């Protein structure tokens, strides 16, 4: 599973054709394992396979070497396949559904309507806030209202990155289906400009 | 005041109606209509049911067309919506046949507008989805939605359950207070709350909260009609 995740992450960043050797060199995984993963993805219809015909003269003896290149067929489906599979029908799922329906809410609403404990409501809203899905009406105190500002869909967003690192994660990594975050990418040049 | 979801008579009626239409018999229709005045807890009951049972909830927007509605349904089913209406219908069918679920449409009143063919198209599409996918549909709207559905015979024929959310009675308010409040409320206080709130949930909650505040300040053991403001 870990192998698929590492190779999948490398592949999803590629826009052009890639070979087994290329992926192997980048991920430091031996070519045989890369070949196994790519074959599996090919069977699932997520990557395309091309046979490259080399123009150089074929060797005089032995079986001619196959030059195979791969390409991702559909980036969105591919990202969904690689994205971590979350448990279904959990308390967090209930809270997420209530948040999507209400849009503006308090933690009390979540506890009451989603039938969850205070701890789950507090933890989940905090993590969603860190990941940039919800915003607060005011910083602290009574009567704080929360607002859903980014809706990636009915599937609860993966918040593992936020929990581990404790900092806002890249949204395109959190929710595979959300492409809107691509517009907010920061160009390295922006920092240079600011520094000048 | 305790943070708790109170199951009133209306909610019980709503949930039992959904249970009755959520069956696997072919040939028996599965459309329910929920009506009632504003502020009686229809939407909250639907959200609570949706969160606890995994039903899909969709809010209808004013001027929603058939294509827009189909796109929203597909999005709610967790699929990237296609561009063409034909493909959208296929996507809905695929998803609902793969994983059947209850679909709740809130504020369906917006789909009824006299002389607007696009809205009737949307309703007819929903009827067709119900016929093909055998999934229970629940339409939530205001009081007169039932009369409006009657004008579309093919749709009205498939409505098997009608739930009317009624104003909270004194027994409902008493039940709510006993579940939500830590104070004991006298009968005259309950009567006054019912009268002032006019049987609506939000004012009842506000009055309970205010009365508890008075009770805390004056260190009361029980709350009377005088303490309700």
Short mmCIF file of C-alpha atoms in Angstrom, two decimals:
data_model
loop_
_atom_site.label_atom_id
_atom_site.label_comp_id
_atom_site.label_asym_id
_atom_site.label_seq_id
_atom_site.Cartn_x
_atom_site.Cartn_y
_atom_site.Cartn_z
CA UNK A 1 0.00 0.00 0.00
CA UNK A 2 2.84 2.35 0.91
CA UNK A 3 4.53 1.49 -2.39
CA UNK A 4 1.46 2.44 -4.38
CA UNK A 5 1.13 5.70 -2.45
CA UNK A 6 4.74 6.76 -3.08
CA UNK A 7 4.73 5.80 -6.74
CA UNK A 8 1.26 7.27 -7.27
CA UNK A 9 2.32 10.61 -5.80
CA UNK A 10 5.29 10.78 -8.16
CA UNK A 11 3.22 9.79 -11.17
CA UNK A 12 0.44 12.29 -10.47
CA UNK A 13 2.92 15.15 -10.72
CA UNK A 14 3.97 14.09 -14.25
CA UNK A 15 2.34 15.64 -17.28
CA UNK A 16 4.20 13.73 -19.97
CA UNK A 17 5.15 10.13 -20.68
CA UNK A 18 7.30 8.39 -18.12
CA UNK A 19 9.20 5.14 -17.94
CA UNK A 20 9.77 2.56 -15.22
CA UNK A 21 13.41 3.59 -14.88
CA UNK A 22 12.48 7.23 -14.42
CA UNK A 23 10.01 6.48 -11.62
CA UNK A 24 12.42 4.05 -10.04
CA UNK A 25 15.18 6.66 -9.96
CA UNK A 26 12.89 9.28 -8.44
CA UNK A 27 11.28 7.11 -5.78
CA UNK A 28 14.32 4.96 -5.01
CA UNK A 29 12.15 1.83 -5.37
CA UNK A 30 13.57 -1.02 -7.39
CA UNK A 31 12.31 -1.25 -11.02
CA UNK A 32 10.61 -4.60 -10.50
CA UNK A 33 8.31 -3.18 -7.82
CA UNK A 34 7.60 -0.08 -9.92
CA UNK A 35 6.74 -2.37 -12.85
CA UNK A 36 4.30 -4.36 -10.66
CA UNK A 37 2.52 -1.20 -9.49
CA UNK A 38 2.32 0.25 -13.00
CA UNK A 39 0.95 -3.02 -14.37
CA UNK A 40 -1.73 -3.01 -11.69
CA UNK A 41 -2.68 0.58 -12.52
CA UNK A 42 -2.76 -0.35 -16.22
CA UNK A 43 -5.11 -3.24 -15.52
CA UNK A 44 -7.38 -0.88 -13.57
CA UNK A 45 -7.43 1.43 -16.59
CA UNK A 46 -5.82 4.35 -14.82
CA UNK A 47 -2.65 4.56 -16.92
CA UNK A 48 -2.02 4.08 -20.61
CA UNK A 49 0.88 2.06 -21.96
CA UNK A 50 2.81 2.91 -25.11
CA UNK A 51 5.45 0.89 -26.86
CA UNK A 52 8.24 3.10 -28.11
CA UNK A 53 9.92 2.05 -31.34
CA UNK A 54 13.57 2.94 -31.22
CA UNK A 55 15.02 4.14 -34.49
CA UNK A 56 18.47 2.85 -33.68
CA UNK A 57 19.48 -0.45 -35.19
CA UNK A 58 18.28 -3.48 -33.30
CA UNK A 59 20.94 -5.72 -31.80
CA UNK A 60 21.98 -8.61 -33.92
CA UNK A 61 21.36 -11.26 -31.31
CA UNK A 62 18.81 -11.94 -28.60
CA UNK A 63 15.28 -10.81 -27.92
CA UNK A 64 14.73 -7.14 -28.84
CA UNK A 65 14.37 -4.93 -25.76
CA UNK A 66 10.93 -3.40 -25.21
CA UNK A 67 10.82 0.30 -24.53
CA UNK A 68 7.58 0.97 -22.74
CA UNK A 69 6.33 4.37 -21.61
CA UNK A 70 3.31 5.18 -19.47
CA UNK A 71 0.93 8.08 -19.12
CA UNK A 72 -1.90 8.84 -16.68
CA UNK A 73 -5.25 8.41 -18.43
CA UNK A 74 -7.43 10.57 -16.16
CA UNK A 75 -5.73 12.65 -13.49
CA UNK A 76 -8.84 13.12 -11.36
CA UNK A 77 -9.66 9.40 -11.21
CA UNK A 78 -6.03 8.63 -10.57
CA UNK A 79 -5.89 11.01 -7.60
CA UNK A 80 -9.07 9.49 -6.19
CA UNK A 81 -7.52 6.04 -6.41
CA UNK A 82 -4.43 7.14 -4.53
CA UNK A 83 -6.26 9.22 -1.93
CA UNK A 84 -6.51 7.56 1.49
CA UNK A 85 -9.68 5.55 2.00
CA UNK A 86 -11.62 6.86 4.93
CA UNK A 87 -13.92 4.88 7.17
CA UNK A 88 -17.59 5.43 6.42
CA UNK A 89 -20.58 6.12 8.66
CA UNK A 90 -18.50 7.60 11.46
CA UNK A 91 -19.37 10.46 13.81
CA UNK A 92 -17.16 12.73 11.71
CA UNK A 93 -19.20 11.85 8.62
CA UNK A 94 -22.36 12.89 10.43
CA UNK A 95 -20.79 16.16 11.52
CA UNK A 96 -19.55 16.84 7.97
CA UNK A 97 -23.01 16.28 6.52
CA UNK A 98 -24.58 18.63 9.07
CA UNK A 99 -21.94 21.28 8.32
CA UNK A 100 -22.66 21.04 4.59
CA UNK A 101 -26.39 21.36 5.13
CA UNK A 102 -26.27 24.25 7.60
CA UNK A 103 -23.30 26.23 6.15
CA UNK A 104 -23.46 28.63 9.13
CA UNK A 105 -23.40 26.82 12.44
CA UNK A 106 -22.30 26.72 16.04
CA UNK A 107 -20.67 23.80 17.79
CA UNK A 108 -23.92 23.38 19.74
CA UNK A 109 -25.79 22.80 16.47
CA UNK A 110 -23.36 20.05 15.52
CA UNK A 111 -23.63 18.34 18.90
CA UNK A 112 -27.43 18.54 18.84
CA UNK A 113 -28.19 17.62 15.25
CA UNK A 114 -25.37 15.18 14.47
CA UNK A 115 -25.72 13.49 17.86
CA UNK A 116 -22.01 13.56 18.65
CA UNK A 117 -20.01 14.26 21.78
CA UNK A 118 -18.57 17.69 22.59
CA UNK A 119 -15.02 16.39 22.10
CA UNK A 120 -15.66 15.19 18.55
CA UNK A 121 -17.38 18.45 17.55
CA UNK A 122 -14.56 20.56 19.02
CA UNK A 123 -11.75 18.47 17.53
CA UNK A 124 -13.31 18.18 14.08
CA UNK A 125 -14.14 21.88 13.72
CA UNK A 126 -10.63 22.77 14.92
CA UNK A 127 -9.04 20.51 12.31
CA UNK A 128 -11.33 21.79 9.56
CA UNK A 129 -10.38 25.33 10.53
CA UNK A 130 -6.68 24.50 10.35
CA UNK A 131 -7.14 22.92 6.93
CA UNK A 132 -9.01 25.97 5.67
CA UNK A 133 -12.48 24.51 5.20
CA UNK A 134 -14.32 26.56 7.81
CA UNK A 135 -13.91 30.08 9.16
CA UNK A 136 -14.80 31.71 12.46
CA UNK A 137 -16.97 34.76 12.98
CA UNK A 138 -14.79 35.91 15.88
CA UNK A 139 -11.65 34.66 17.50
CA UNK A 140 -12.97 33.43 20.84
CA UNK A 141 -15.71 33.78 23.43
CA UNK A 142 -19.37 32.90 23.52
CA UNK A 143 -21.59 32.75 20.48
CA UNK A 144 -18.87 31.91 17.99
CA UNK A 145 -20.38 31.14 14.60
CA UNK A 146 -18.60 28.95 12.09
CA UNK A 147 -18.98 29.21 8.35
CA UNK A 148 -18.21 26.66 5.65
CA UNK A 149 -15.92 28.41 3.16
CA UNK A 150 -14.75 25.51 1.02
CA UNK A 151 -16.94 22.57 0.11
CA UNK A 152 -15.08 19.67 -1.49
CA UNK A 153 -18.22 17.50 -1.74
CA UNK A 154 -20.19 14.98 0.27
CA UNK A 155 -17.10 12.93 1.12
CA UNK A 156 -15.50 14.02 4.38
CA UNK A 157 -12.10 15.63 3.70
CA UNK A 158 -8.97 13.80 4.78
CA UNK A 159 -7.37 15.70 7.64
CA UNK A 160 -4.41 13.42 8.33
CA UNK A 161 -1.90 15.97 7.05
CA UNK A 162 -3.16 18.63 9.42
CA UNK A 163 -3.16 16.32 12.43
CA UNK A 164 0.39 15.13 11.79
CA UNK A 165 2.07 18.39 10.92
CA UNK A 166 -0.16 20.83 12.76
CA UNK A 167 -0.13 23.28 9.88
CA UNK A 168 -2.46 24.02 6.96
CA UNK A 169 -2.05 21.35 4.32
CA UNK A 170 -2.19 21.72 0.60
CA UNK A 171 -5.86 21.39 -0.25
CA UNK A 172 -5.21 19.57 -3.49
CA UNK A 173 -3.62 16.83 -1.38
CA UNK A 174 -6.41 16.75 1.19
CA UNK A 175 -9.31 16.46 -1.23
CA UNK A 176 -8.49 14.80 -4.47
CA UNK A 177 -11.59 16.11 -6.24
CA UNK A 178 -11.05 19.79 -5.46
CA UNK A 179 -9.33 21.51 -8.32
CA UNK A 180 -10.14 25.04 -7.24
CA UNK A 181 -7.06 25.17 -5.02
CA UNK A 182 -4.85 25.19 -8.09
CA UNK A 183 -5.75 28.82 -8.63
CA UNK A 184 -4.33 29.76 -5.24
CA UNK A 185 -0.86 28.31 -5.75
CA UNK A 186 1.89 30.70 -4.73
CA UNK A 187 4.57 31.33 -7.25
CA UNK A 188 8.11 31.39 -5.80
CA UNK A 189 8.65 34.76 -7.41
CA UNK A 190 6.06 36.31 -5.10
CA UNK A 191 8.35 35.88 -2.13
CA UNK A 192 11.22 37.50 -4.01
CA UNK A 193 9.06 40.48 -4.87
CA UNK A 194 8.01 40.84 -1.26
CA UNK A 195 11.62 40.67 -0.12
CA UNK A 196 12.65 43.42 -2.54
CA UNK B 1 -29.88 24.28 29.02
CA UNK B 2 -28.75 20.91 27.75
CA UNK B 3 -27.55 20.57 24.18
CA UNK B 4 -29.77 17.82 22.90
CA UNK B 5 -31.93 16.96 19.91
CA UNK B 6 -35.52 16.69 21.11
CA UNK B 7 -37.72 14.17 19.35
CA UNK B 8 -41.15 15.77 19.13
CA UNK B 9 -44.38 14.27 17.79
CA UNK B 10 -43.67 15.83 14.39
CA UNK B 11 -40.23 14.23 14.20
CA UNK B 12 -41.70 10.84 15.14
CA UNK B 13 -44.29 11.18 12.37
CA UNK B 14 -41.58 12.19 9.90
CA UNK B 15 -39.28 9.29 10.70
CA UNK B 16 -42.05 6.69 10.70
CA UNK B 17 -43.25 7.96 7.29
CA UNK B 18 -39.73 7.49 5.88
CA UNK B 19 -39.56 4.01 7.35
CA UNK B 20 -42.84 3.14 5.64
CA UNK B 21 -41.66 4.29 2.19
CA UNK B 22 -38.16 2.85 2.51
CA UNK B 23 -38.98 -0.69 1.35
CA UNK B 24 -37.81 -3.02 -1.39
CA UNK B 25 -41.16 -3.89 -2.97
CA UNK B 26 -41.38 -3.20 -6.68
CA UNK B 27 -44.57 -1.62 -7.86
CA UNK B 28 -45.25 0.15 -4.57
CA UNK B 29 -44.50 3.86 -4.75
CA UNK B 30 -42.04 5.65 -2.49
CA UNK B 31 -42.71 9.38 -2.50
CA UNK B 32 -43.55 11.27 0.70
CA UNK B 33 -44.50 14.91 1.09
CA UNK B 34 -43.73 16.87 4.24
CA UNK B 35 -45.57 20.13 4.75
CA UNK B 36 -45.90 22.69 7.47
CA UNK B 37 -45.44 26.33 8.39
CA UNK B 38 -42.07 28.02 8.72
CA UNK B 39 -40.13 27.38 11.96
CA UNK B 40 -41.62 24.05 12.93
CA UNK B 41 -38.37 22.13 12.46
CA UNK B 42 -38.89 20.43 9.10
CA UNK B 43 -35.40 21.12 7.78
CA UNK B 44 -33.65 20.31 11.05
CA UNK B 45 -35.57 17.02 11.25
CA UNK B 46 -34.45 16.22 7.70
CA UNK B 47 -30.81 17.10 8.43
CA UNK B 48 -30.84 15.00 11.60
CA UNK B 49 -32.35 12.06 9.73
CA UNK B 50 -29.88 12.52 6.85
CA UNK B 51 -26.87 12.65 9.17
CA UNK B 52 -27.93 9.59 11.14
CA UNK B 53 -29.09 7.41 8.25
CA UNK B 54 -26.87 8.51 5.37
CA UNK B 55 -29.69 9.99 3.31
CA UNK B 56 -28.85 12.63 0.73
CA UNK B 57 -30.27 16.11 1.32
CA UNK B 58 -30.65 18.65 -1.44
CA UNK B 59 -31.95 22.18 -1.11
CA UNK B 60 -33.85 23.49 -4.11
CA UNK B 61 -32.93 26.99 -5.21
CA UNK B 62 -35.29 29.49 -6.79
CA UNK B 63 -35.35 29.25 -10.59
CA UNK B 64 -33.68 25.84 -10.54
CA UNK B 65 -33.85 24.12 -13.93
CA UNK B 66 -33.81 20.44 -14.76
CA UNK B 67 -30.13 20.47 -15.77
CA UNK B 68 -29.07 22.38 -12.65
CA UNK B 69 -31.05 20.01 -10.44
CA UNK B 70 -29.50 16.94 -12.07
CA UNK B 71 -26.01 18.39 -11.65
CA UNK B 72 -26.69 19.02 -7.96
CA UNK B 73 -28.00 15.47 -7.46
CA UNK B 74 -24.93 13.97 -9.15
CA UNK B 75 -22.63 16.15 -7.02
CA UNK B 76 -24.42 15.05 -3.86
CA UNK B 77 -24.03 11.42 -4.90
CA UNK B 78 -20.27 12.01 -4.91
CA UNK B 79 -19.57 11.97 -8.64
CA UNK B 80 -18.13 14.66 -10.89
CA UNK B 81 -21.14 15.82 -12.97
CA UNK B 82 -21.01 15.45 -16.74
CA UNK B 83 -21.95 18.26 -19.13
CA UNK B 84 -24.79 16.63 -21.02
CA UNK B 85 -28.21 16.03 -19.46
CA UNK B 86 -28.39 12.54 -20.94
CA UNK B 87 -25.10 11.57 -19.30
CA UNK B 88 -26.19 13.17 -16.02
CA UNK B 89 -29.29 10.98 -15.91
CA UNK B 90 -27.11 7.94 -16.59
CA UNK B 91 -24.80 8.96 -13.73
CA UNK B 92 -27.75 9.32 -11.34
CA UNK B 93 -29.08 5.91 -12.38
CA UNK B 94 -25.68 4.24 -12.02
CA UNK B 95 -25.08 5.66 -8.56
CA UNK B 96 -28.57 5.01 -7.20
CA UNK B 97 -28.71 1.47 -8.50
CA UNK B 98 -25.24 0.81 -7.11
CA UNK B 99 -26.04 2.26 -3.68
CA UNK B 100 -29.75 2.96 -3.12
CA UNK B 101 -30.50 5.75 -0.65
CA UNK B 102 -33.24 8.10 0.46
CA UNK B 103 -33.11 11.52 -1.22
CA UNK B 104 -34.66 14.48 0.59
CA UNK B 105 -35.51 17.63 -1.36
CA UNK B 106 -35.95 20.70 0.81
CA UNK B 107 -37.90 23.82 -0.26
CA UNK B 108 -39.54 22.06 -3.18
CA UNK B 109 -41.94 25.03 -3.49
CA UNK B 110 -39.36 26.63 -5.76
CA UNK B 111 -39.98 23.95 -8.38
CA UNK B 112 -43.64 24.94 -8.66
CA UNK B 113 -44.28 28.03 -10.68
CA UNK B 114 -47.29 28.33 -12.91
CA UNK B 115 -46.63 28.34 -16.62
CA UNK B 116 -42.94 27.62 -16.25
CA UNK B 117 -42.26 24.48 -18.25
CA UNK B 118 -38.66 24.15 -17.06
CA UNK B 119 -39.75 23.56 -13.44
CA UNK B 120 -42.34 20.93 -14.46
CA UNK B 121 -39.53 19.24 -16.41
CA UNK B 122 -37.48 19.04 -13.23
CA UNK B 123 -40.37 17.47 -11.31
CA UNK B 124 -41.05 14.99 -14.08
CA UNK B 125 -37.36 14.05 -14.08
CA UNK B 126 -37.52 13.38 -10.35
CA UNK B 127 -40.58 11.20 -10.88
CA UNK B 128 -38.74 9.27 -13.58
CA UNK B 129 -35.69 8.81 -11.33
CA UNK B 130 -38.02 7.45 -8.65
CA UNK B 131 -39.60 5.05 -11.14
CA UNK B 132 -36.34 3.78 -12.59
CA UNK B 133 -34.09 3.65 -9.52
CA UNK B 134 -36.73 2.61 -6.94
CA UNK B 135 -35.33 5.13 -4.46
CA UNK B 136 -37.53 6.84 -1.86
CA UNK B 137 -37.98 10.59 -2.43
CA UNK B 138 -39.11 13.07 0.18
CA UNK B 139 -40.37 16.51 -0.77
CA UNK B 140 -40.32 19.14 1.96
CA UNK B 141 -42.18 22.36 1.43
CA UNK B 142 -44.54 24.86 2.90
CA UNK B 143 -48.23 24.36 3.59
CA UNK B 144 -49.67 24.52 0.09
CA UNK B 145 -47.19 22.21 -1.62
CA UNK B 146 -49.67 19.34 -1.44
CA UNK B 147 -52.21 21.28 -3.45
CA UNK B 148 -49.54 22.16 -5.99
CA UNK B 149 -48.52 18.53 -6.42
CA UNK B 150 -52.17 17.61 -7.02
CA UNK B 151 -51.99 19.58 -10.27
CA UNK B 152 -49.46 17.07 -11.66
CA UNK B 153 -51.49 13.83 -11.70
CA UNK B 154 -48.61 11.52 -12.57
CA UNK B 155 -46.58 12.76 -9.62
CA UNK B 156 -49.52 12.98 -7.21
CA UNK B 157 -50.40 9.38 -7.99
CA UNK B 158 -47.06 8.28 -6.57
CA UNK B 159 -47.31 10.16 -3.27
CA UNK B 160 -48.05 7.58 -0.61
CA UNK B 161 -47.29 9.50 2.57
CA UNK B 162 -48.12 13.04 3.62
CA UNK B 163 -46.73 14.36 6.89
CA UNK B 164 -47.97 17.66 8.23
CA UNK B 165 -45.79 19.41 10.79
CA UNK B 166 -48.09 20.98 13.33
CA UNK B 167 -47.51 23.65 15.93
CA UNK B 168 -46.21 22.38 19.25
CA UNK B 169 -48.91 21.71 21.78
CA UNK B 170 -48.63 22.08 25.52
CA UNK B 171 -47.63 18.43 25.95
CA UNK B 172 -44.85 18.87 23.35
CA UNK B 173 -43.55 21.98 25.07
CA UNK B 174 -43.65 20.18 28.43
CA UNK B 175 -41.72 17.28 26.93
CA UNK B 176 -39.15 19.67 25.43
CA UNK B 177 -38.66 21.48 28.71
CA UNK B 178 -38.22 18.26 30.65
CA UNK B 179 -35.55 17.10 28.19
CA UNK B 180 -33.71 20.40 27.79
CA UNK B 181 -33.89 22.24 31.09
CA UNK B 182 -32.36 21.52 34.45
CA UNK B 183 -35.08 23.57 36.19
CA UNK B 184 -38.60 22.51 37.02
CA UNK B 185 -41.25 24.54 35.18
CA UNK B 186 -44.71 25.01 36.68
CA UNK B 187 -47.81 24.34 34.56
CA UNK B 188 -48.63 28.04 34.28
CA UNK B 189 -45.10 28.69 32.96
CA UNK B 190 -45.49 25.97 30.33
CA UNK B 191 -48.85 27.40 29.32
CA UNK B 192 -47.36 30.86 28.98
CA UNK B 193 -44.41 29.58 26.90
CA UNK B 194 -46.81 27.75 24.56
CA UNK B 195 -48.91 30.88 24.19
CA UNK B 196 -46.01 33.29 23.57
CA UNK B 197 -44.09 30.96 21.23
CA UNK B 198 -47.17 30.16 19.17
CA UNK B 199 -46.01 26.54 18.96
CA UNK B 200 -42.72 27.27 17.20
CA UNK B 201 -39.45 25.67 18.22
CA UNK B 202 -37.06 28.61 18.14
CA UNK B 203 -39.10 30.89 20.45
CA UNK B 204 -39.62 27.97 22.85
CA UNK B 205 -35.86 27.43 23.09
CA UNK B 206 -35.27 31.17 23.53
CA UNK B 207 -37.84 31.39 26.32
CA UNK B 208 -36.43 28.35 28.13
CA UNK B 209 -32.94 29.87 27.94
CA UNK B 210 -34.17 33.24 29.25
CA UNK B 211 -36.17 31.62 32.07
CA UNK B 212 -33.14 29.60 33.13
CA UNK B 213 -31.16 32.85 33.33
CA UNK B 214 -33.77 34.33 35.65
CA UNK B 215 -33.78 31.15 37.71
CA UNK B 216 -30.00 31.24 38.06
CA UNK B 217 -29.92 34.88 39.16
CA UNK B 218 -32.71 34.54 41.72
CA UNK B 219 -31.68 31.01 42.75
CA UNK B 220 -35.15 29.63 42.08
CA UNK B 221 -36.14 26.02 42.57
CA UNK B 222 -38.98 26.12 40.09
CA UNK B 223 -39.95 28.56 37.38
CA UNK B 224 -43.39 30.15 37.29
CA UNK B 225 -45.26 32.22 34.69
CA UNK B 226 -43.94 35.42 36.30
CA UNK B 227 -40.36 34.46 35.38
CA UNK B 228 -41.17 34.05 31.67
CA UNK B 229 -40.51 37.22 29.70
#
